[in-house]
CSV table of C-alpha atoms in Angstrom, one decimal:
chain,number,residue,atom,x,y,z
A,6,MET,CA,-3.8,6.4,-24.2
A,7,SER,CA,-4.2,9.9,-25.7
A,8,GLU,CA,-4.0,12.9,-23.3
A,9,GLN,CA,-7.7,13.7,-23.6
A,10,LYS,CA,-8.6,10.2,-22.5
A,11,LEU,CA,-6.4,10.2,-19.4
A,12,PRO,CA,-8.3,10.0,-16.2
A,13,LYS,CA,-8.6,13.2,-14.2
A,14,ASN,CA,-11.0,12.6,-11.4
A,15,ILE,CA,-9.6,10.6,-8.5
A,16,GLY,CA,-11.5,9.7,-5.3
A,17,VAL,CA,-10.2,8.3,-2.1
A,18,ILE,CA,-12.2,6.9,0.8
A,19,LEU,CA,-11.4,7.6,4.5
A,20,PHE,CA,-12.8,5.9,7.6
A,21,PRO,CA,-11.7,6.0,11.2
A,22,GLY,CA,-8.7,3.8,11.8
A,23,PHE,CA,-7.5,3.9,8.1
A,24,GLN,CA,-3.8,3.2,7.7
A,25,LEU,CA,-2.0,6.4,6.9
A,26,LEU,CA,0.4,5.2,4.2
A,27,ASP,CA,-2.3,3.2,2.4
A,28,ILE,CA,-3.7,6.5,1.3
A,29,CYS,CA,-0.7,8.9,1.5
A,30,GLY,CA,1.7,6.6,-0.4
A,31,PRO,CA,-0.5,6.6,-3.6
A,32,LEU,CA,-1.7,10.2,-3.1
A,33,ASP,CA,1.8,11.6,-2.9
A,34,VAL,CA,2.7,9.9,-6.2
A,35,LEU,CA,-0.4,11.5,-7.7
A,36,ASN,CA,0.6,14.8,-6.0
A,37,LEU,CA,3.7,14.8,-8.2
A,38,LEU,CA,1.9,13.6,-11.3
A,39,ALA,CA,-0.5,16.5,-10.8
A,40,TYR,CA,2.3,18.9,-11.8
A,41,SER,CA,2.3,17.6,-15.3
A,42,HIS,CA,-1.2,16.2,-15.7
A,43,THR,CA,-4.5,17.6,-14.7
A,44,LEU,CA,-5.9,15.7,-11.7
A,45,ASN,CA,-8.7,16.5,-9.3
A,46,LEU,CA,-9.0,14.8,-5.9
A,47,SER,CA,-12.1,14.1,-3.9
A,48,ILE,CA,-11.5,12.8,-0.3
A,49,ILE,CA,-14.7,11.1,0.7
A,50,ALA,CA,-15.9,10.1,4.1
A,51,ALA,CA,-19.0,9.7,6.2
A,52,SER,CA,-19.0,13.3,7.2
A,53,LEU,CA,-16.8,16.4,6.5
A,54,SER,CA,-15.1,16.1,10.0
A,55,PRO,CA,-11.4,15.2,9.9
A,56,VAL,CA,-10.9,11.5,9.9
A,57,SER,CA,-8.4,10.0,12.3
A,58,THR,CA,-6.0,7.0,11.9
A,59,SER,CA,-7.0,6.3,15.4
A,60,HIS,CA,-10.0,4.4,16.6
A,61,ALA,CA,-11.1,2.5,19.7
A,62,GLN,CA,-9.3,-0.7,18.9
A,63,SER,CA,-6.1,0.9,17.9
A,64,VAL,CA,-5.0,2.3,21.2
A,65,ALA,CA,-2.0,0.3,22.2
A,66,ALA,CA,1.1,0.6,24.4
A,67,ASN,CA,-0.5,3.7,26.0
A,68,SER,CA,0.3,5.6,22.8
A,69,ASN,CA,-1.3,8.8,21.8
A,70,PHE,CA,-0.2,8.8,18.2
A,71,SER,CA,-2.5,9.5,15.3
A,72,GLN,CA,-3.1,11.8,12.4
A,73,SER,CA,-6.3,13.3,10.9
A,74,ILE,CA,-7.0,14.2,7.3
A,75,VAL,CA,-9.8,16.5,6.2
A,76,PRO,CA,-12.4,15.1,3.7
A,77,THR,CA,-13.7,17.2,0.9
A,78,HIS,CA,-16.9,15.2,0.3
A,79,THR,CA,-19.3,12.9,2.1
A,80,PHE,CA,-20.7,9.7,0.6
A,81,ALA,CA,-23.9,11.7,-0.1
A,82,THR,CA,-22.1,14.6,-1.8
A,83,ALA,CA,-19.4,12.7,-3.7
A,84,PRO,CA,-19.1,13.9,-7.3
A,85,ASP,CA,-20.6,11.5,-9.8
A,86,ASP,CA,-17.8,11.7,-12.4
A,87,LEU,CA,-15.0,9.9,-10.5
A,88,GLU,CA,-13.0,7.7,-12.8
A,89,VAL,CA,-10.7,6.2,-10.2
A,90,LEU,CA,-11.5,5.2,-6.6
A,91,ILE,CA,-8.8,4.3,-4.1
A,92,ILE,CA,-9.7,2.3,-1.0
A,93,PRO,CA,-7.3,2.1,1.9
A,94,GLY,CA,-7.2,-0.6,4.6
A,95,GLY,CA,-6.3,-0.4,8.3
A,96,PHE,CA,-7.3,-1.8,11.6
A,97,GLY,CA,-10.4,0.4,11.6
A,98,SER,CA,-11.9,-1.6,8.7
A,99,ARG,CA,-12.3,-4.6,11.0
A,100,LYS,CA,-15.0,-2.9,13.0
A,101,GLU,CA,-18.3,-2.5,11.2
A,102,GLU,CA,-19.1,0.9,12.8
A,103,ASN,CA,-16.0,2.4,11.3
A,104,ILE,CA,-16.9,1.4,7.8
A,105,GLU,CA,-20.6,2.2,8.0
A,106,GLY,CA,-21.6,3.5,4.6
A,107,VAL,CA,-18.3,2.6,3.0
A,108,VAL,CA,-19.3,-0.8,1.7
A,109,GLU,CA,-22.6,0.5,0.3
A,110,PHE,CA,-20.9,3.5,-1.3
A,111,VAL,CA,-18.3,1.3,-3.0
A,112,ARG,CA,-21.0,-1.2,-4.2
A,113,GLY,CA,-23.1,1.6,-5.7
A,114,TYR,CA,-20.2,3.6,-7.2
A,115,TYR,CA,-18.2,0.8,-8.7
A,116,PRO,CA,-20.2,0.5,-12.0
A,117,LYS,CA,-19.3,4.2,-12.8
A,118,LEU,CA,-15.6,3.7,-12.3
A,119,LYS,CA,-12.9,3.1,-14.9
A,120,TRP,CA,-10.5,1.8,-12.2
A,121,CYS,CA,-10.8,0.7,-8.6
A,122,LEU,CA,-7.6,0.4,-6.6
A,123,THR,CA,-7.2,-1.0,-3.1
A,124,VAL,CA,-4.3,-1.0,-0.7
A,125,CYS,CA,-3.8,-3.5,2.2
A,126,THR,CA,-7.1,-4.6,3.7
A,127,GLY,CA,-8.9,-2.2,1.5
A,128,SER,CA,-9.5,-5.3,-0.6
A,129,ALA,CA,-11.5,-6.7,2.3
A,130,ILE,CA,-13.9,-3.8,2.1
A,131,LEU,CA,-14.2,-4.2,-1.7
A,132,ALA,CA,-14.8,-7.9,-1.1
A,133,LYS,CA,-17.6,-7.1,1.4
A,134,SER,CA,-19.3,-5.1,-1.3
A,135,GLY,CA,-19.5,-8.1,-3.6
A,136,VAL,CA,-17.6,-6.4,-6.4
A,137,LEU,CA,-14.7,-8.9,-6.1
A,138,ASP,CA,-16.9,-12.0,-6.3
A,139,GLY,CA,-15.2,-14.4,-8.7
A,140,ARG,CA,-12.2,-12.1,-9.2
A,141,ARG,CA,-8.6,-12.5,-8.3
A,142,ALA,CA,-7.3,-10.2,-5.6
A,143,THR,CA,-4.6,-9.8,-2.9
A,144,SER,CA,-4.3,-8.1,0.4
A,145,ASN,CA,-2.2,-7.5,3.5
A,146,LYS,CA,-0.2,-10.7,4.2
A,147,LYS,CA,-0.2,-10.4,8.0
A,148,ALA,CA,-4.0,-10.1,7.9
A,149,PHE,CA,-4.6,-12.6,5.1
A,150,ALA,CA,-6.5,-15.2,7.1
A,151,TRP,CA,-9.0,-12.6,8.3
A,152,VAL,CA,-9.3,-11.1,4.8
A,153,LYS,CA,-10.1,-14.4,3.3
A,154,GLU,CA,-12.9,-14.9,5.8
A,155,GLN,CA,-14.6,-11.7,4.7
A,156,ASN,CA,-15.6,-13.3,1.3
A,157,VAL,CA,-14.9,-16.8,0.2
A,158,ASP,CA,-16.1,-16.1,-3.3
A,159,VAL,CA,-13.0,-14.1,-4.1
A,160,GLU,CA,-10.1,-15.8,-5.6
A,161,TRP,CA,-7.5,-14.6,-3.0
A,162,VAL,CA,-3.9,-14.6,-4.3
A,163,PRO,CA,-1.6,-15.2,-1.3
A,164,LYS,CA,1.7,-14.5,-3.0
A,165,ALA,CA,1.7,-11.2,-5.0
A,166,ARG,CA,2.8,-7.6,-4.4
A,167,TRP,CA,-0.3,-6.7,-6.4
A,168,VAL,CA,-2.9,-8.3,-8.6
A,169,VAL,CA,-4.8,-6.8,-11.6
A,170,ASP,CA,-8.1,-8.3,-12.6
A,171,GLY,CA,-9.9,-6.2,-15.2
A,172,ASN,CA,-10.2,-2.7,-13.9
A,173,ILE,CA,-9.6,-3.7,-10.3
A,174,TRP,CA,-6.0,-3.4,-8.9
A,175,THR,CA,-5.5,-4.8,-5.4
A,176,SER,CA,-2.2,-4.5,-3.5
A,177,SER,CA,-0.6,-6.3,-0.6
A,178,GLY,CA,0.0,-4.5,2.7
A,179,ILE,CA,0.6,-0.8,3.4
A,180,SER,CA,3.8,0.1,1.5
A,181,ALA,CA,2.8,-2.1,-1.5
A,182,GLY,CA,0.3,0.6,-2.4
A,183,ILE,CA,3.2,2.7,-3.6
A,184,ASP,CA,4.3,0.1,-6.0
A,185,LEU,CA,0.7,-0.5,-7.0
A,186,ILE,CA,0.1,3.2,-7.9
A,187,PHE,CA,3.4,3.4,-9.9
A,188,ALA,CA,2.4,0.3,-11.8
A,189,TRP,CA,-1.0,1.8,-12.5
A,190,VAL,CA,0.5,5.2,-13.5
A,191,GLY,CA,2.9,3.2,-15.8
A,192,GLU,CA,0.0,1.4,-17.4
A,193,VAL,CA,-2.3,4.3,-17.9
A,194,PHE,CA,0.0,7.4,-18.2
A,195,GLY,CA,3.0,5.6,-19.6
A,196,GLU,CA,6.1,4.0,-18.1
A,197,ASP,CA,8.2,7.1,-18.9
A,198,VAL,CA,5.9,9.2,-16.7
A,199,ALA,CA,5.9,6.6,-13.9
A,200,THR,CA,9.7,6.5,-14.0
A,201,PHE,CA,10.0,10.3,-13.9
A,202,VAL,CA,7.7,10.6,-10.9
A,203,ALA,CA,9.4,7.7,-9.1
A,204,ASP,CA,12.8,9.4,-9.7
A,205,SER,CA,11.4,12.7,-8.5
A,206,SER,CA,10.2,11.0,-5.3
A,207,GLU,CA,13.6,9.2,-5.1
A,208,TYR,CA,11.6,6.0,-4.8
A,209,GLU,CA,13.1,2.5,-5.6
A,210,ARG,CA,10.2,0.7,-7.1
A,211,ASN,CA,9.4,-3.0,-6.7
A,212,THR,CA,8.3,-3.7,-10.3
A,213,ASP,CA,7.6,-7.4,-10.1
A,214,SER,CA,4.0,-7.9,-9.1
A,215,GLY,CA,4.7,-11.6,-8.3
A,216,ALA,CA,7.7,-11.0,-6.0
A,217,ASP,CA,6.4,-11.1,-2.5
A,218,ARG,CA,8.6,-12.4,0.3
A,219,PHE,CA,6.0,-11.2,2.9
A,220,ALA,CA,3.6,-14.0,1.9
A,221,GLU,CA,6.1,-16.5,3.5
A,222,ARG,CA,7.1,-14.0,6.2
A,223,TRP,CA,3.5,-13.8,7.5
A,224,GLY,CA,2.4,-17.4,6.7
A,225,ALA,CA,-0.1,-16.5,4.0
A,226,VAL,CA,1.3,-19.4,1.9
B,16,MET,CA,19.0,1.5,25.0
B,17,SER,CA,16.8,0.5,27.9
B,18,GLU,CA,13.0,0.7,27.6
B,19,GLN,CA,12.7,3.5,30.0
B,20,LYS,CA,15.2,5.6,28.1
B,21,LEU,CA,13.5,5.2,24.8
B,22,PRO,CA,12.1,8.4,23.3
B,23,LYS,CA,8.3,8.8,23.6
B,24,ASN,CA,7.5,12.3,22.6
B,25,ILE,CA,7.7,13.0,18.9
B,26,GLY,CA,6.9,16.3,17.1
B,27,VAL,CA,6.4,17.0,13.4
B,28,ILE,CA,6.1,20.4,11.8
B,29,LEU,CA,3.6,21.3,9.1
B,30,PHE,CA,3.6,24.3,6.8
B,31,PRO,CA,1.5,25.1,3.7
B,32,GLY,CA,2.9,23.3,0.7
B,33,PHE,CA,4.6,20.5,2.7
B,34,GLN,CA,5.2,17.3,0.8
B,35,LEU,CA,2.8,14.7,2.0
B,36,LEU,CA,5.0,11.6,2.0
B,37,ASP,CA,7.8,13.5,3.7
B,38,ILE,CA,5.7,13.4,6.8
B,39,CYS,CA,3.4,10.5,6.3
B,40,GLY,CA,6.2,8.0,5.4
B,41,PRO,CA,8.0,8.4,8.7
B,42,LEU,CA,4.7,8.8,10.7
B,43,ASP,CA,3.2,5.6,9.4
B,44,VAL,CA,6.3,3.7,10.5
B,45,LEU,CA,5.9,5.3,13.9
B,46,ASN,CA,2.1,4.5,13.8
B,47,LEU,CA,3.1,0.8,13.6
B,48,LEU,CA,5.8,1.2,16.2
B,49,ALA,CA,3.2,2.8,18.6
B,50,TYR,CA,1.5,-0.6,18.9
B,51,SER,CA,4.5,-2.0,20.8
B,52,HIS,CA,6.1,1.1,22.3
B,53,THR,CA,4.5,4.1,24.0
B,54,LEU,CA,4.7,7.1,21.6
B,55,ASN,CA,3.0,10.5,21.7
B,56,LEU,CA,2.7,12.7,18.7
B,57,SER,CA,2.4,16.5,18.4
B,58,ILE,CA,1.7,18.0,15.0
B,59,ILE,CA,2.9,21.6,15.1
B,60,ALA,CA,2.0,24.4,12.8
B,61,ALA,CA,1.5,28.2,12.7
B,62,SER,CA,-2.2,27.7,13.8
B,63,LEU,CA,-4.6,24.9,14.5
B,64,SER,CA,-6.2,25.2,11.1
B,65,PRO,CA,-5.7,22.2,8.8
B,66,VAL,CA,-2.5,22.6,6.8
B,67,SER,CA,-2.6,21.9,3.0
B,68,THR,CA,-0.1,20.3,0.8
B,69,SER,CA,-1.2,23.0,-1.7
B,70,HIS,CA,0.0,26.6,-1.8
B,71,ALA,CA,0.1,29.4,-4.3
B,72,GLN,CA,3.1,28.2,-6.2
B,73,SER,CA,2.1,24.6,-6.4
B,74,VAL,CA,-0.9,24.9,-8.7
B,75,ALA,CA,0.1,23.2,-11.9
B,76,ALA,CA,-1.5,21.6,-14.9
B,77,ASN,CA,-4.8,23.0,-13.7
B,78,SER,CA,-4.9,20.4,-11.1
B,79,ASN,CA,-7.0,20.6,-7.9
B,80,PHE,CA,-5.2,18.0,-6.0
B,81,SER,CA,-4.2,18.4,-2.3
B,82,GLN,CA,-4.6,17.0,1.1
B,83,SER,CA,-4.9,18.7,4.5
B,84,ILE,CA,-3.7,17.4,7.9
B,85,VAL,CA,-5.0,18.7,11.2
B,86,PRO,CA,-2.3,20.1,13.7
B,87,THR,CA,-2.5,19.4,17.4
B,88,HIS,CA,-0.4,22.3,18.5
B,89,THR,CA,0.9,25.7,17.4
B,90,PHE,CA,4.5,27.0,17.6
B,91,ALA,CA,3.3,28.9,20.7
B,92,THR,CA,1.6,25.9,22.4
B,93,ALA,CA,4.0,23.1,21.5
B,94,PRO,CA,4.9,20.9,24.5
B,95,ASP,CA,8.3,21.5,25.8
B,96,ASP,CA,9.3,17.9,26.3
B,97,LEU,CA,9.6,16.8,22.7
B,98,GLU,CA,12.6,14.4,22.3
B,99,VAL,CA,12.4,14.1,18.5
B,100,LEU,CA,11.4,16.6,15.9
B,101,ILE,CA,10.7,15.7,12.3
B,102,ILE,CA,10.8,18.5,9.6
B,103,PRO,CA,9.4,17.8,6.2
B,104,GLY,CA,10.2,19.6,2.9
B,105,GLY,CA,8.1,20.5,0.0
B,106,PHE,CA,7.7,23.3,-2.6
B,107,GLY,CA,6.0,25.4,0.0
B,108,SER,CA,9.3,25.7,1.9
B,109,ARG,CA,10.7,27.9,-0.9
B,110,LYS,CA,8.4,30.7,-0.1
B,111,GLU,CA,9.2,32.6,3.1
B,112,GLU,CA,5.6,33.3,3.9
B,113,ASN,CA,4.8,29.6,4.1
B,114,ILE,CA,7.6,28.9,6.6
B,115,GLU,CA,7.1,32.0,8.7
B,116,GLY,CA,7.7,31.0,12.3
B,117,VAL,CA,9.1,27.5,11.3
B,118,VAL,CA,12.8,28.6,11.2
B,119,GLU,CA,12.5,30.5,14.5
B,120,PHE,CA,10.7,27.6,16.2
B,121,VAL,CA,13.4,25.1,15.0
B,122,ARG,CA,16.2,27.4,16.1
B,123,GLY,CA,14.7,27.8,19.6
B,124,TYR,CA,13.7,24.2,20.1
B,125,TYR,CA,16.7,22.4,18.8
B,126,PRO,CA,18.8,22.6,22.0
B,127,LYS,CA,16.0,20.7,23.9
B,128,LEU,CA,15.9,17.8,21.4
B,129,LYS,CA,17.6,14.4,21.6
B,130,TRP,CA,17.2,14.0,17.8
B,131,CYS,CA,16.2,16.1,14.9
B,132,LEU,CA,15.2,14.4,11.6
B,133,THR,CA,14.6,16.1,8.3
B,134,VAL,CA,13.2,14.7,5.0
B,135,CYS,CA,13.8,16.1,1.6
B,136,THR,CA,14.1,19.9,1.6
B,137,GLY,CA,13.3,19.9,5.3
B,138,SER,CA,17.1,20.1,5.7
B,139,ALA,CA,17.0,23.5,3.9
B,140,ILE,CA,14.7,24.8,6.7
B,141,LEU,CA,17.1,23.4,9.3
B,142,ALA,CA,20.0,25.0,7.5
B,143,LYS,CA,18.2,28.4,7.5
B,144,SER,CA,17.9,28.1,11.3
B,145,GLY,CA,21.7,27.9,11.6
B,146,VAL,CA,21.6,24.5,13.4
B,147,LEU,CA,23.4,22.8,10.5
B,148,ASP,CA,26.3,25.2,10.4
B,149,GLY,CA,29.5,23.2,10.1
B,150,ARG,CA,27.6,19.9,9.9
B,151,ARG,CA,27.2,17.3,7.3
B,152,ALA,CA,23.7,17.0,5.8
B,153,THR,CA,21.9,15.9,2.6
B,154,SER,CA,18.7,16.8,0.9
B,155,ASN,CA,16.4,16.3,-2.1
B,156,LYS,CA,18.7,15.7,-5.2
B,157,LYS,CA,16.4,17.4,-7.7
B,158,ALA,CA,16.5,20.5,-5.5
B,159,PHE,CA,20.1,20.2,-4.4
B,160,ALA,CA,21.4,23.4,-6.1
B,161,TRP,CA,18.7,25.5,-4.5
B,162,VAL,CA,19.3,23.8,-1.1
B,163,LYS,CA,23.0,24.5,-1.1
B,164,GLU,CA,22.2,28.2,-1.8
B,165,GLN,CA,20.2,28.4,1.5
B,166,ASN,CA,23.3,28.0,3.6
B,167,VAL,CA,26.9,27.7,2.3
B,168,ASP,CA,28.2,27.0,5.8
B,169,VAL,CA,26.7,23.5,5.8
B,170,GLU,CA,28.8,20.6,4.5
B,171,TRP,CA,26.2,19.4,2.0
B,172,VAL,CA,26.7,15.7,1.0
B,173,PRO,CA,25.5,15.3,-2.6
B,174,LYS,CA,25.5,11.5,-2.8
B,175,ALA,CA,23.7,9.9,0.2
B,176,ARG,CA,20.3,8.4,0.9
B,177,TRP,CA,20.7,9.9,4.4
B,178,VAL,CA,23.4,11.4,6.5
B,179,VAL,CA,23.8,11.3,10.3
B,180,ASP,CA,25.8,14.0,12.0
B,181,GLY,CA,25.5,13.8,15.8
B,182,ASN,CA,21.9,13.9,16.7
B,183,ILE,CA,20.8,15.3,13.3
B,184,TRP,CA,19.6,12.8,10.7
B,185,THR,CA,18.9,14.3,7.2
B,186,SER,CA,17.5,12.4,4.3
B,187,SER,CA,17.4,12.7,0.6
B,188,GLY,CA,14.1,13.4,-1.3
B,189,ILE,CA,10.6,12.4,-0.3
B,190,SER,CA,10.6,8.5,-0.2
B,191,ALA,CA,14.1,8.5,1.4
B,192,GLY,CA,12.4,9.6,4.6
B,193,ILE,CA,11.0,6.1,5.0
B,194,ASP,CA,14.5,4.6,4.9
B,195,LEU,CA,15.7,7.3,7.2
B,196,ILE,CA,13.1,6.6,9.9
B,197,PHE,CA,13.7,2.8,9.7
B,198,ALA,CA,17.4,3.4,10.1
B,199,TRP,CA,16.7,5.7,13.1
B,200,VAL,CA,14.3,3.1,14.6
B,201,GLY,CA,16.9,0.5,14.1
B,202,GLU,CA,19.6,2.6,15.9
B,203,VAL,CA,17.4,3.7,18.8
B,204,PHE,CA,14.8,0.9,19.3
B,205,GLY,CA,16.9,-2.0,17.9
B,206,GLU,CA,17.3,-3.5,14.4
B,207,ASP,CA,14.9,-6.4,15.3
B,208,VAL,CA,12.2,-3.8,16.0
B,209,ALA,CA,12.9,-2.0,12.8
B,210,THR,CA,12.7,-5.2,10.8
B,211,PHE,CA,9.5,-6.3,12.4
B,212,VAL,CA,7.8,-2.9,11.6
B,213,ALA,CA,9.2,-2.9,8.1
B,214,ASP,CA,7.9,-6.4,7.5
B,215,SER,CA,4.5,-5.4,9.0
B,216,SER,CA,4.4,-2.5,6.5
B,217,GLU,CA,5.6,-4.9,3.7
B,218,TYR,CA,8.3,-2.4,3.0
B,219,GLU,CA,11.6,-3.3,1.2
B,220,ARG,CA,14.1,-1.0,2.9
B,221,ASN,CA,17.1,0.6,1.3
B,222,THR,CA,19.6,0.0,4.1
B,223,ASP,CA,22.8,1.5,2.6
B,224,SER,CA,22.9,5.2,3.5
B,225,GLY,CA,25.6,5.8,0.8
B,226,ALA,CA,23.7,4.2,-2.1
B,227,ASP,CA,22.1,7.0,-4.0
B,228,ARG,CA,21.6,6.7,-7.7
B,229,PHE,CA,19.4,9.8,-7.7
B,230,ALA,CA,22.4,12.1,-7.1
B,231,GLU,CA,23.5,11.3,-10.6
B,232,ARG,CA,20.0,11.2,-12.0
B,233,TRP,CA,19.4,14.8,-10.9
B,234,GLY,CA,22.8,16.1,-11.4
B,235,ALA,CA,23.7,16.7,-7.8
B,236,VAL,CA,27.2,15.3,-8.4
């Protein structure tokens, strides 16, 4: 892909109870890529208020342990030239009030995108939008039974680190998003670029999309 | 370690130009641990304003690509019962104005801590505080020459994924912080707990602290 055709405008969605690494894993890879390639990031949420990893259902073990990230756009003000959209998962996605507006935004925006990437149960959100109907996709293996219930018209792949179907890249749980983004960077920007960024991050990639011992570990197969 | 002796109060430091994954890698492991064990998080910075991964020196390739995390405490208001402090690295740490107050805070707080963990060039900040004098430590391998210059009284270990010296755990670059935190969780909370959390995150750990191909890759040895 020639330099001028490379994607520049990346969007990510946040909602209360998102899983931190689902977003920060892929974004930090792109943070490093942004030193050598022009990239613009839009962080999109229901409002411009900071979005917390915490939500009503996530309080456990009496812990007070959460982080908040600041959005740059709302669903109403998101730029209309995003080429890539990244959707995280997280326990928050299981409660409709947390993802209010997310499913509608994804459904409406998808036709404009060149790529849509999901991490963990982010694929359940994409499935709810109908975009995954008839497509192959994967998701978090510990949550796989719940994910499948969200849309039975998706061809859910139980054993895969990530799955590519057309312009939709879905990954398995949490950390798998880092391998997903490196695979995507390798495909779009070149494997040499992906290797340089991974080495810069001192990350040992899992490069086989079919290798997934967590499918057995969590009973998804 | 008995349940009642397990650490509960974790602090992390943010400064402009911190590396996102240095903090979010370890924190998301602790986010999962917080479901089964009581943990409290303090996010500490110079002020309560959101802290950006971006800073003056990091603008590159015309990119507009950054994220901001919201602190919960300032250096002045940090709780005095933190048991664990995590210090990230990042390009921002190379500019004194970005880490103003950080070195002093770390120097003053260290005697109260049970553990101090650093990721990437976070060890350079700890080295500047004098806490690492005469101790073994590692750091980001791409930045290793610069790190060594920050304090020649530290016994810098060029080839290591992470290094433990007493209650100080220092890791190599960026992604190595995830392996560091899993090793620390394994040591303190038990290897069964670390394995459960890693499997929940679908993370393939690097468990050998001495295995470090990035030392050769970036000329640190």
